Structure formats: C-alpha cells, structure tokens
Amino acid sequence: GGTLFLDEIGDMPPGLQAKLLRALQEGEFEPLGSNRLMRFEAKVIAATSRDLGQLVREGRFREDLYYRLNVLPIRVPPLRERRADIAALVEALGEDIAQRSGLPQPEYTADALDLLAAQRWRGNVRELRNVLEQASLLGDSSRIDGARIAQVLRETGIEQLEAPLSVAPVAAEAGDPLRPLAEQVAALERRAIAAALQACGGNKVAAAKMLGISRATLYERLAELADLTV
C-alpha cells in the first residue's frame, strides 16, 4: 500500500523504465540483490518538467510506460505563468525556511515582492526557494528588500528582469475591493493553501505544518474550497 512519488520521471534510464513498467503492469518487482519477486501495491505519482510525449516520439521514453503513467495528467503551470501566486508562495516558503533554519520569520517589502514576481523562474519553485534561502542568510535583518533580492539574483547568475510598477499584492489578488469580505478572504486562503501544497509537493501533512494548522483543519478547508486546484 501507500503512494510512490517519482520525480523527474522523464530522466529515468531505459533499464529502470522496464522495471517500473513490470511493477505497474504485473504488480511485482525484484529487489536489488535478490532473486525473489515481491508484490508491488502502491499508487504512483510521477512528475516531470520534460515533454514525455516528445520523448516517446524520439524513442527516449517507453510508449507503454507512458500510457501506464498518463492516466490522470495534471499540468501545473510554471511560475512565469502564474505570477499572482508568487507573493503567497514567498510567504509560505519564507515561513518554512525560518522554521528549518531557526531564523526569524522574514518580512518581504513590496519592492522585493515586485522584483521576485518579475523573474522568469526557469527552475520554478526550487529556484525561488533557493533565492529566498540565500536572501535570508544575507544581512542581519529579517526585513528583506528589493536590494537584497537583486544582490542574490546577481550573485547567483540569474538573469534579472526589472520589476514593473509596484502593485500592492493584496489588491492584485483581491480583485474588486467591493466584493464581500468573505469572498476576498476565501480567495486569499485558497492561494495560501495552494502555495503550501505546491511548496510541499502535495504533502498535506507538511503543508498543514507550514500553514500552522492541523491536518484535520487543512482537510476541512480543502473541502470548503472545493474548486481549489494545484
């Protein structure tokens, strides 16, 4: 039982692809160093940043394995296509970094958030987290401004794009300020939960911890926000 998460499945060597196909198709596998077959009973979630369909056409990924895995495809758009989520992601990642490092909770200024939202983030959440970790370790203050973010981007070698005119993150997310307050709060809560789940790779226990709520509360929120997608 359980769930097996396979990251960057598109980089799996052909030999391992054949073994994975056997486990999925026959429900059995042969452990390393053993000649005995064991039952395989688990849900499999595979992630990739590659175009598996193209790899299949190029003969670099098994077509039969592709169709075994591609049962319920979920496309998570890259960060550059959902810049409105970056402020919530930064908040969630910053809190997690602080908890893991023992540093104070970082406070990001508006110009820092604008600069972060302007970048392409080819490495998506991993690259964003790396920049935030470096920014947290630079300087003595937990207040992180645009200058510190710019320094990290420059020293990391990331192509730095200029931030557009500053727009308050909450106003951008809230949309019409005349909407009922409950709707605006629900929208912000939805983004925070989505950001935490994304940062934790879908792990609800870790996401609940990051958000500072119990797992039961997270499940309740997910049920209430039934249209949440990650």
Coordinates of N, CA and C in Angstrom, one line a residue:
G1 N 0.8 -1.2 0.0 CA 0.0 0.0 0.0 C 0.9 1.2 0.0
G2 N 0.2 2.4 0.1 CA 1.0 3.6 0.1 C 1.0 4.3 -1.2
T3 N 1.8 5.4 -1.3 CA 2.0 6.1 -2.5 C 3.5 6.3 -2.8
L4 N 3.8 6.0 -4.1 CA 5.2 6.2 -4.5 C 5.3 7.4 -5.4
F5 N 6.1 8.4 -5.0 CA 6.3 9.6 -5.8 C 7.6 9.5 -6.6
L6 N 7.5 9.6 -7.9 CA 8.7 9.6 -8.7 C 8.9 11.0 -9.4
D7 N 10.0 11.7 -9.0 CA 10.2 13.0 -9.5 C 11.1 12.9 -10.8
E8 N 10.9 13.8 -11.7 CA 11.6 13.8 -13.0 C 11.7 12.5 -13.6
I9 N 10.5 11.9 -13.8 CA 10.4 10.6 -14.5 C 10.9 10.6 -15.9
G10 N 11.0 11.7 -16.5 CA 11.5 11.8 -17.9 C 13.0 11.5 -18.0
D11 N 13.7 11.6 -16.9 CA 15.1 11.3 -16.8 C 15.5 9.9 -16.5
M12 N 14.5 9.1 -16.3 CA 14.7 7.7 -15.9 C 15.4 6.9 -17.0
P13 N 16.5 6.2 -16.7 CA 17.2 5.4 -17.7 C 16.2 4.3 -18.3
P14 N 16.5 3.8 -19.5 CA 15.6 2.8 -20.1 C 15.5 1.5 -19.3
G15 N 16.6 1.1 -18.7 CA 16.6 -0.1 -17.9 C 15.6 0.0 -16.7
L16 N 15.6 1.1 -16.0 CA 14.7 1.3 -14.9 C 13.3 1.5 -15.4
Q17 N 13.1 2.1 -16.6 CA 11.8 2.2 -17.2 C 11.1 0.8 -17.3
A18 N 11.9 -0.2 -17.8 CA 11.4 -1.5 -18.0 C 11.0 -2.1 -16.6
K19 N 11.8 -1.9 -15.6 CA 11.5 -2.5 -14.3 C 10.2 -1.8 -13.7
L20 N 10.1 -0.5 -13.9 CA 8.9 0.2 -13.4 C 7.7 -0.3 -14.1
L21 N 7.8 -0.5 -15.4 CA 6.6 -1.0 -16.2 C 6.2 -2.3 -15.7
R22 N 7.1 -3.2 -15.4 CA 6.8 -4.5 -14.8 C 6.1 -4.4 -13.5
A23 N 6.6 -3.5 -12.6 CA 5.9 -3.3 -11.3 C 4.5 -2.8 -11.5
L24 N 4.3 -1.9 -12.4 CA 3.0 -1.4 -12.6 C 2.0 -2.4 -13.3
Q25 N 2.6 -3.1 -14.3 CA 1.8 -4.0 -15.1 C 1.5 -5.3 -14.5
E26 N 2.6 -5.9 -13.9 CA 2.5 -7.2 -13.3 C 2.2 -7.2 -11.8
G27 N 2.5 -6.0 -11.2 CA 2.3 -5.9 -9.7 C 3.3 -6.6 -8.9
E28 N 4.5 -6.7 -9.5 CA 5.6 -7.3 -8.8 C 7.0 -6.7 -9.2
F29 N 8.0 -6.9 -8.3 CA 9.3 -6.4 -8.6 C 10.3 -7.3 -7.9
E30 N 11.6 -7.2 -8.4 CA 12.7 -7.9 -7.8 C 13.6 -7.0 -7.1
P31 N 13.7 -7.0 -5.8 CA 14.6 -6.1 -5.0 C 16.0 -6.3 -5.4
L32 N 16.8 -5.2 -5.3 CA 18.2 -5.3 -5.6 C 18.9 -6.3 -4.8
G33 N 19.7 -7.2 -5.4 CA 20.4 -8.2 -4.7 C 19.6 -9.4 -4.3
S34 N 18.4 -9.5 -4.8 CA 17.6 -10.7 -4.5 C 17.1 -11.3 -5.8
N35 N 16.8 -12.6 -5.8 CA 16.2 -13.2 -6.9 C 14.8 -13.6 -6.7
R36 N 14.2 -13.0 -5.7 CA 12.8 -13.3 -5.3 C 11.9 -12.1 -5.7
L37 N 10.7 -12.5 -6.3 CA 9.8 -11.5 -6.6 C 8.9 -11.1 -5.4
M38 N 8.7 -9.8 -5.4 CA 7.8 -9.3 -4.3 C 6.6 -8.5 -4.9
R39 N 5.5 -8.5 -4.2 CA 4.3 -7.8 -4.6 C 4.5 -6.3 -4.6
F40 N 4.0 -5.6 -5.6 CA 4.0 -4.2 -5.6 C 2.6 -3.7 -5.6
E41 N 2.2 -3.0 -4.5 CA 0.9 -2.5 -4.4 C 1.0 -1.0 -3.9
A42 N 1.0 -0.1 -4.8 CA 1.1 1.3 -4.4 C 0.5 2.2 -5.5
K43 N 0.0 3.3 -5.1 CA -0.4 4.4 -6.0 C 0.9 5.1 -6.5
V44 N 1.0 5.4 -7.8 CA 2.2 6.0 -8.3 C 1.9 7.4 -8.8
I45 N 2.6 8.4 -8.3 CA 2.5 9.8 -8.8 C 3.9 10.1 -9.4
A46 N 3.9 10.5 -10.7 CA 5.1 10.8 -11.4 C 5.1 12.3 -11.8
A47 N 6.2 12.9 -11.7 CA 6.3 14.3 -12.1 C 7.5 14.5 -13.0
T48 N 7.3 15.5 -13.9 CA 8.4 15.7 -14.9 C 8.3 17.2 -15.4
S49 N 9.4 17.7 -15.7 CA 9.5 19.0 -16.4 C 9.7 18.9 -17.9
R50 N 9.8 17.6 -18.3 CA 10.0 17.3 -19.7 C 8.7 17.0 -20.4
D51 N 8.7 17.1 -21.8 CA 7.6 16.7 -22.6 C 7.7 15.2 -22.9
L52 N 7.0 14.4 -22.1 CA 7.1 13.0 -22.3 C 6.6 12.5 -23.6
G53 N 5.6 13.2 -24.2 CA 5.1 12.8 -25.5 C 6.2 12.9 -26.5
Q54 N 7.0 14.0 -26.4 CA 8.1 14.2 -27.3 C 9.2 13.2 -27.1
L55 N 9.4 12.9 -25.9 CA 10.4 11.8 -25.6 C 10.0 10.5 -26.1
V56 N 8.7 10.2 -26.1 CA 8.2 8.9 -26.7 C 8.5 8.9 -28.2
R57 N 8.2 10.1 -28.8 CA 8.4 10.2 -30.3 C 9.8 10.0 -30.7
E58 N 10.7 10.5 -29.8 CA 12.1 10.4 -30.0 C 12.7 9.1 -29.6
G59 N 11.9 8.2 -29.1 CA 12.4 6.9 -28.7 C 13.2 6.9 -27.4
R60 N 13.0 7.9 -26.6 CA 13.8 8.0 -25.3 C 13.0 7.7 -24.1
F61 N 11.7 7.5 -24.3 CA 10.8 7.1 -23.2 C 9.9 6.0 -23.7
R62 N 9.7 4.9 -23.0 CA 8.9 3.8 -23.4 C 7.4 4.3 -23.6
E63 N 6.8 3.9 -24.7 CA 5.5 4.3 -25.0 C 4.5 3.6 -24.1
D64 N 4.8 2.3 -23.8 CA 3.9 1.5 -23.0 C 3.9 2.0 -21.6
L65 N 5.1 2.5 -21.1 CA 5.1 3.0 -19.7 C 4.4 4.4 -19.7
Y66 N 4.6 5.1 -20.8 CA 3.9 6.5 -20.8 C 2.4 6.3 -20.7
Y67 N 1.8 5.4 -21.3 CA 0.4 5.2 -21.2 C -0.1 4.6 -19.9
R68 N 0.9 3.9 -19.3 CA 0.6 3.3 -17.9 C 0.5 4.5 -16.9
L69 N 1.4 5.5 -17.1 CA 1.5 6.6 -16.1 C 0.5 7.7 -16.4
N70 N 0.2 7.9 -17.7 CA -0.6 9.1 -18.1 C -2.1 8.8 -18.0
V71 N -2.5 8.4 -16.8 CA -3.9 8.1 -16.5 C -4.7 9.3 -16.2
L72 N -4.1 10.1 -15.2 CA -4.8 11.4 -14.8 C -3.7 12.5 -14.8
P73 N -3.5 13.0 -16.0 CA -2.4 14.1 -16.1 C -2.9 15.4 -15.5
I74 N -2.0 16.0 -14.7 CA -2.3 17.3 -14.1 C -1.2 18.2 -14.4
R75 N -1.5 19.3 -15.2 CA -0.5 20.2 -15.6 C -0.4 21.3 -14.5
V76 N 0.8 21.5 -13.9 CA 1.0 22.6 -13.0 C 1.7 23.7 -13.8
P77 N 1.1 24.8 -14.1 CA 1.8 25.9 -14.9 C 3.1 26.4 -14.3
P78 N 4.1 26.7 -15.0 CA 5.3 27.3 -14.4 C 5.0 28.6 -13.8
L79 N 5.9 29.0 -12.9 CA 5.7 30.2 -12.1 C 5.5 31.4 -13.0
R80 N 6.2 31.4 -14.2 CA 6.1 32.6 -15.0 C 4.7 32.8 -15.6
E81 N 3.9 31.7 -15.5 CA 2.5 31.8 -16.0 C 1.5 32.1 -14.9
R82 N 2.0 32.2 -13.6 CA 1.1 32.5 -12.5 C 1.8 33.4 -11.5
R83 N 2.2 34.5 -12.0 CA 2.9 35.4 -11.1 C 2.1 35.9 -9.9
A84 N 0.8 35.9 -10.1 CA 0.0 36.3 -9.0 C 0.1 35.4 -7.7
D85 N 0.6 34.2 -7.9 CA 0.8 33.2 -6.8 C 2.1 33.4 -6.1
I86 N 3.0 34.2 -6.7 CA 4.4 34.3 -6.1 C 4.4 34.9 -4.7
A87 N 3.6 35.9 -4.4 CA 3.5 36.5 -3.1 C 3.1 35.5 -2.1
A88 N 2.1 34.7 -2.3 CA 1.7 33.7 -1.4 C 2.8 32.6 -1.2
L89 N 3.4 32.2 -2.3 CA 4.5 31.2 -2.3 C 5.6 31.7 -1.4
V90 N 6.0 33.0 -1.7 CA 7.1 33.6 -0.9 C 6.8 33.5 0.6
E91 N 5.6 33.9 0.9 CA 5.2 33.9 2.4 C 5.3 32.5 3.0
A92 N 4.8 31.5 2.2 CA 4.8 30.1 2.7 C 6.2 29.6 2.8
L93 N 7.0 29.8 1.7 CA 8.4 29.3 1.7 C 9.2 30.0 2.8
G94 N 9.0 31.3 2.9 CA 9.8 32.1 3.9 C 9.5 31.5 5.3
E95 N 8.3 31.2 5.6 CA 8.0 30.6 6.9 C 8.7 29.3 7.1
D96 N 8.6 28.5 6.1 CA 9.3 27.1 6.2 C 10.8 27.3 6.3
I97 N 11.4 28.2 5.6 CA 12.8 28.4 5.7 C 13.2 28.8 7.1
A98 N 12.4 29.7 7.7 CA 12.7 30.2 9.0 C 12.6 29.1 10.1
Q99 N 11.6 28.2 9.9 CA 11.4 27.1 10.9 C 12.6 26.2 10.8
R100 N 13.0 25.9 9.6 CA 14.1 24.9 9.4 C 15.5 25.5 9.8
S101 N 15.7 26.8 9.6 CA 17.0 27.4 9.9 C 17.1 28.0 11.3
G102 N 15.9 28.2 11.9 CA 15.9 28.8 13.3 C 16.0 30.3 13.2
L103 N 15.9 30.9 12.0 CA 16.0 32.3 11.8 C 14.6 32.9 12.0
P104 N 14.6 34.2 12.3 CA 13.3 34.9 12.4 C 12.5 34.8 11.1
Q105 N 11.2 34.9 11.3 CA 10.3 34.9 10.1 C 10.6 36.2 9.2
P106 N 11.0 36.0 7.9 CA 11.4 37.1 7.1 C 10.2 38.0 6.8
E107 N 10.5 39.3 6.6 CA 9.4 40.2 6.2 C 9.9 40.8 4.8
Y108 N 9.1 40.6 3.8 CA 9.4 41.0 2.5 C 8.8 42.3 2.1
T109 N 9.5 43.2 1.7 CA 9.0 44.5 1.3 C 8.3 44.5 0.0
A110 N 7.5 45.5 -0.3 CA 6.8 45.5 -1.6 C 7.7 45.4 -2.8
D111 N 8.8 46.2 -2.8 CA 9.7 46.1 -3.9 C 10.4 44.8 -4.1
A112 N 10.6 44.1 -3.0 CA 11.2 42.7 -3.0 C 10.2 41.8 -3.7
L113 N 8.9 41.9 -3.3 CA 7.9 41.0 -3.9 C 7.7 41.3 -5.4
D114 N 7.7 42.6 -5.7 CA 7.6 43.0 -7.1 C 8.8 42.4 -8.0
L115 N 10.0 42.5 -7.4 CA 11.1 42.0 -8.2 C 11.1 40.5 -8.3
L116 N 10.6 39.8 -7.3 CA 10.5 38.3 -7.3 C 9.5 38.0 -8.4
A117 N 8.4 38.7 -8.4 CA 7.3 38.4 -9.3 C 7.7 38.6 -10.8
A118 N 8.7 39.5 -11.0 CA 9.1 39.8 -12.4 C 10.0 38.8 -13.0
Q119 N 10.6 37.9 -12.2 CA 11.6 37.0 -12.8 C 10.9 35.8 -13.5
R120 N 11.7 35.2 -14.4 CA 11.2 34.1 -15.2 C 11.1 32.8 -14.4
W121 N 12.0 32.6 -13.5 CA 12.0 31.4 -12.6 C 12.0 30.1 -13.5
R122 N 13.0 29.9 -14.3 CA 13.1 28.7 -15.1 C 13.2 27.4 -14.2
G123 N 13.7 27.6 -13.0 CA 13.7 26.4 -12.1 C 12.5 26.3 -11.2
N124 N 11.5 27.2 -11.5 CA 10.3 27.2 -10.8 C 10.4 27.3 -9.2
V125 N 9.7 26.5 -8.5 CA 9.7 26.7 -7.0 C 11.0 26.4 -6.4
R126 N 11.8 25.5 -6.9 CA 13.1 25.1 -6.4 C 14.0 26.3 -6.5
E127 N 14.0 27.0 -7.6 CA 14.9 28.2 -7.8 C 14.4 29.3 -7.0
L128 N 13.1 29.5 -6.8 CA 12.6 30.6 -6.0 C 13.0 30.3 -4.5
R129 N 12.9 29.1 -4.1 CA 13.2 28.8 -2.7 C 14.7 29.0 -2.5
N130 N 15.6 28.7 -3.4 CA 17.0 28.9 -3.3 C 17.3 30.3 -3.1
V131 N 16.7 31.2 -3.9 CA 16.9 32.6 -3.8 C 16.5 33.1 -2.4
L132 N 15.3 32.7 -1.9 CA 14.8 33.1 -0.6 C 15.7 32.6 0.5
E133 N 16.3 31.4 0.4 CA 17.2 30.9 1.4 C 18.4 31.8 1.5
Q134 N 19.0 32.1 0.3 CA 20.2 33.0 0.3 C 19.9 34.4 0.8
A135 N 18.7 34.9 0.5 CA 18.4 36.2 1.0 C 18.2 36.2 2.5
S136 N 17.7 35.1 3.0 CA 17.5 35.0 4.5 C 18.8 35.0 5.2
L137 N 19.9 34.5 4.6 CA 21.2 34.4 5.2 C 22.0 35.6 5.0
L138 N 21.6 36.5 4.1 CA 22.4 37.7 3.9 C 21.9 38.8 4.8
G139 N 22.8 39.5 5.5 CA 22.5 40.6 6.3 C 22.0 40.1 7.7
D140 N 21.8 41.1 8.6 CA 21.4 40.8 10.0 C 19.9 41.0 10.2
S141 N 19.3 41.7 9.3 CA 17.9 42.0 9.4 C 17.0 40.9 8.8
S142 N 15.8 40.7 9.4 CA 14.9 39.8 8.8 C 14.0 40.5 7.8
R143 N 14.2 41.8 7.6 CA 13.5 42.6 6.6 C 14.2 42.5 5.3
I144 N 13.6 41.9 4.3 CA 14.2 41.6 3.0 C 13.6 42.6 2.0
D145 N 14.5 43.4 1.5 CA 14.0 44.4 0.5 C 14.5 44.0 -0.9
G146 N 14.1 44.9 -1.9 CA 14.4 44.6 -3.2 C 15.9 44.6 -3.5
A147 N 16.7 45.4 -2.8 CA 18.1 45.5 -3.0 C 18.8 44.2 -2.6
R148 N 18.3 43.5 -1.5 CA 18.9 42.2 -1.1 C 18.5 41.1 -2.1
I149 N 17.3 41.2 -2.6 CA 16.9 40.2 -3.7 C 17.7 40.4 -4.9
A150 N 17.9 41.7 -5.3 CA 18.7 42.0 -6.5 C 20.1 41.5 -6.3
Q151 N 20.7 41.6 -5.1 CA 22.0 41.1 -4.9 C 22.1 39.6 -5.1
V152 N 21.1 38.9 -4.5 CA 21.1 37.4 -4.7 C 21.0 37.0 -6.1
L153 N 20.1 37.6 -6.8 CA 19.9 37.3 -8.2 C 21.2 37.6 -9.0
R154 N 21.9 38.7 -8.7 CA 23.1 39.0 -9.4 C 24.2 38.0 -9.1
E155 N 24.4 37.7 -7.8 CA 25.4 36.8 -7.4 C 25.2 35.3 -7.8
T156 N 23.9 35.0 -8.0 CA 23.5 33.6 -8.4 C 23.6 33.4 -9.9
G157 N 23.7 34.6 -10.6 CA 23.8 34.5 -12.1 C 22.5 34.4 -12.8
I158 N 21.4 34.6 -12.0 CA 20.1 34.6 -12.6 C 19.8 35.9 -13.4
E159 N 19.4 35.7 -14.6 CA 19.1 36.9 -15.4 C 18.0 37.8 -14.7
Q160 N 18.4 39.0 -14.4 CA 17.5 39.8 -13.6 C 16.6 40.7 -14.5
L161 N 15.3 40.6 -14.3 CA 14.4 41.4 -15.0 C 13.9 42.5 -14.1
E162 N 13.7 43.7 -14.7 CA 13.2 44.8 -13.9 C 11.8 44.6 -13.5
A163 N 11.5 45.0 -12.2 CA 10.1 44.9 -11.7 C 9.2 45.9 -12.4
P164 N 8.0 45.6 -12.6 CA 7.0 46.6 -13.1 C 6.7 47.6 -12.0
L165 N 5.9 48.5 -12.4 CA 5.4 49.5 -11.3 C 4.8 48.7 -10.2
S166 N 5.1 49.1 -9.0 CA 4.7 48.4 -7.8 C 3.2 48.4 -7.7
V167 N 2.6 47.2 -7.5 CA 1.2 47.0 -7.2 C 1.1 46.2 -5.9
A168 N 0.3 46.7 -5.1 CA 0.1 46.0 -3.8 C -0.4 44.6 -4.0
P169 N 0.3 43.6 -3.5 CA -0.1 42.2 -3.7 C -1.5 41.9 -3.3
V170 N -1.9 42.4 -2.2 CA -3.3 42.0 -1.7 C -4.3 42.6 -2.6
A171 N -4.1 43.8 -3.1 CA -5.1 44.4 -4.0 C -5.2 43.7 -5.3
A172 N -4.0 43.2 -5.8 CA -4.0 42.5 -7.0 C -4.7 41.2 -6.9
E173 N -4.6 40.5 -5.8 CA -5.2 39.2 -5.6 C -6.7 39.4 -5.3
A174 N -7.1 40.4 -4.6 CA -8.4 40.6 -4.1 C -9.4 40.9 -5.3
G175 N -8.9 41.5 -6.4 CA -9.8 41.9 -7.4 C -10.6 43.1 -7.0
D176 N -11.9 43.0 -7.2 CA -12.8 44.1 -6.9 C -12.9 44.3 -5.4
P177 N -12.4 45.4 -4.8 CA -12.4 45.6 -3.4 C -13.8 45.7 -2.8
L178 N -14.8 45.9 -3.7 CA -16.2 46.0 -3.2 C -16.8 44.6 -3.1
R179 N -16.1 43.5 -3.4 CA -16.7 42.2 -3.2 C -16.9 42.0 -1.7
P180 N -17.8 41.1 -1.4 CA -18.0 40.7 0.1 C -16.7 40.3 0.7
L181 N -16.4 40.7 1.9 CA -15.2 40.4 2.6 C -14.9 38.9 2.6
A182 N -16.0 38.1 2.9 CA -15.8 36.6 2.9 C -15.3 36.1 1.7
E183 N -15.7 36.6 0.5 CA -15.2 36.1 -0.8 C -13.7 36.5 -0.9
Q184 N -13.3 37.7 -0.5 CA -11.9 38.1 -0.6 C -11.0 37.2 0.3
V185 N -11.5 36.9 1.5 CA -10.7 36.1 2.5 C -10.6 34.7 1.9
A186 N -11.7 34.2 1.4 CA -11.6 32.8 0.8 C -10.6 32.7 -0.4
A187 N -10.6 33.8 -1.2 CA -9.6 33.8 -2.3 C -8.2 33.8 -1.8
L188 N -7.9 34.6 -0.8 CA -6.6 34.6 -0.2 C -6.2 33.3 0.4
E189 N -7.2 32.7 1.2 CA -6.9 31.4 1.8 C -6.7 30.3 0.8
R190 N -7.4 30.4 -0.3 CA -7.2 29.4 -1.4 C -5.8 29.5 -1.9
R191 N -5.3 30.7 -2.2 CA -4.0 30.8 -2.7 C -2.9 30.4 -1.7
A192 N -3.1 30.7 -0.4 CA -2.1 30.3 0.6 C -2.1 28.8 0.7
I193 N -3.2 28.1 0.6 CA -3.2 26.6 0.7 C -2.6 26.0 -0.6
A194 N -2.9 26.6 -1.7 CA -2.3 26.1 -3.0 C -0.8 26.3 -3.0
A195 N -0.3 27.4 -2.4 CA 1.1 27.7 -2.4 C 1.8 26.7 -1.5
A196 N 1.2 26.4 -0.3 CA 1.8 25.5 0.6 C 1.8 24.1 0.1
L197 N 0.8 23.6 -0.6 CA 0.7 22.3 -1.2 C 1.8 22.2 -2.3
Q198 N 1.9 23.3 -3.1 CA 2.9 23.3 -4.2 C 4.3 23.2 -3.6
A199 N 4.6 24.0 -2.5 CA 5.9 24.0 -1.9 C 6.2 22.7 -1.3
C200 N 5.2 21.9 -0.8 CA 5.5 20.7 -0.1 C 5.3 19.5 -1.1
G201 N 5.1 19.7 -2.4 CA 5.0 18.6 -3.3 C 3.7 17.8 -3.1
G202 N 2.7 18.5 -2.6 CA 1.4 17.8 -2.4 C 1.2 17.1 -1.1
N203 N 2.3 17.2 -0.3 CA 2.2 16.5 1.1 C 1.4 17.3 2.0
K204 N 0.2 16.8 2.3 CA -0.8 17.6 3.1 C -0.3 17.8 4.6
V205 N 0.4 16.8 5.1 CA 0.9 16.9 6.5 C 1.9 18.0 6.6
A206 N 2.8 18.1 5.6 CA 3.8 19.1 5.6 C 3.2 20.5 5.3
A207 N 2.2 20.5 4.4 CA 1.6 21.8 4.1 C 0.8 22.3 5.3
A208 N 0.1 21.4 6.1 CA -0.6 21.9 7.2 C 0.4 22.5 8.3
K209 N 1.5 21.8 8.4 CA 2.6 22.3 9.4 C 3.1 23.7 8.9
M210 N 3.3 23.8 7.6 CA 3.8 25.1 7.1 C 2.8 26.2 7.3
L211 N 1.5 25.9 7.2 CA 0.4 26.9 7.4 C 0.1 27.1 8.8
G212 N 0.6 26.3 9.7 CA 0.4 26.5 11.1 C -1.0 26.0 11.5
I213 N -1.6 25.0 10.8 CA -2.9 24.5 11.2 C -2.8 23.0 11.2
S214 N -3.8 22.3 11.8 CA -3.8 20.9 11.9 C -4.1 20.3 10.6
R215 N -3.8 19.0 10.4 CA -4.1 18.3 9.2 C -5.6 18.2 9.0
A216 N -6.4 18.0 10.1 CA -7.8 18.0 10.0 C -8.4 19.3 9.5
T217 N -7.8 20.4 10.0 CA -8.3 21.7 9.6 C -8.0 21.9 8.1
L218 N -6.8 21.5 7.7 CA -6.5 21.6 6.2 C -7.5 20.8 5.4
Y219 N -7.8 19.6 5.8 CA -8.8 18.8 5.0 C -10.2 19.5 5.0
E220 N -10.5 20.2 6.1 CA -11.8 20.9 6.2 C -11.8 22.1 5.2
R221 N -10.6 22.8 5.2 CA -10.5 23.9 4.3 C -10.6 23.5 2.8
L222 N -9.9 22.3 2.5 CA -9.9 21.8 1.2 C -11.3 21.4 0.7
A223 N -12.1 20.9 1.7 CA -13.5 20.5 1.4 C -14.3 21.8 1.1
E224 N -14.1 22.8 1.9 CA -14.8 24.0 1.8 C -14.5 24.8 0.5
L225 N -13.2 24.7 0.1 CA -12.7 25.3 -1.1 C -12.6 24.3 -2.2
A226 N -13.7 23.7 -2.5 CA -13.7 22.5 -3.4 C -13.2 22.8 -4.8
D227 N -13.2 24.1 -5.2 CA -12.7 24.4 -6.5 C -11.2 24.7 -6.5
L228 N -10.5 24.4 -5.4 CA -9.0 24.6 -5.3 C -8.3 23.6 -6.3
T229 N -7.4 24.1 -7.1 CA -6.6 23.3 -8.0 C -5.1 23.6 -7.7
V230 N -4.3 22.6 -7.7 CA -2.8 22.7 -7.5 C -2.1 21.9 -8.6

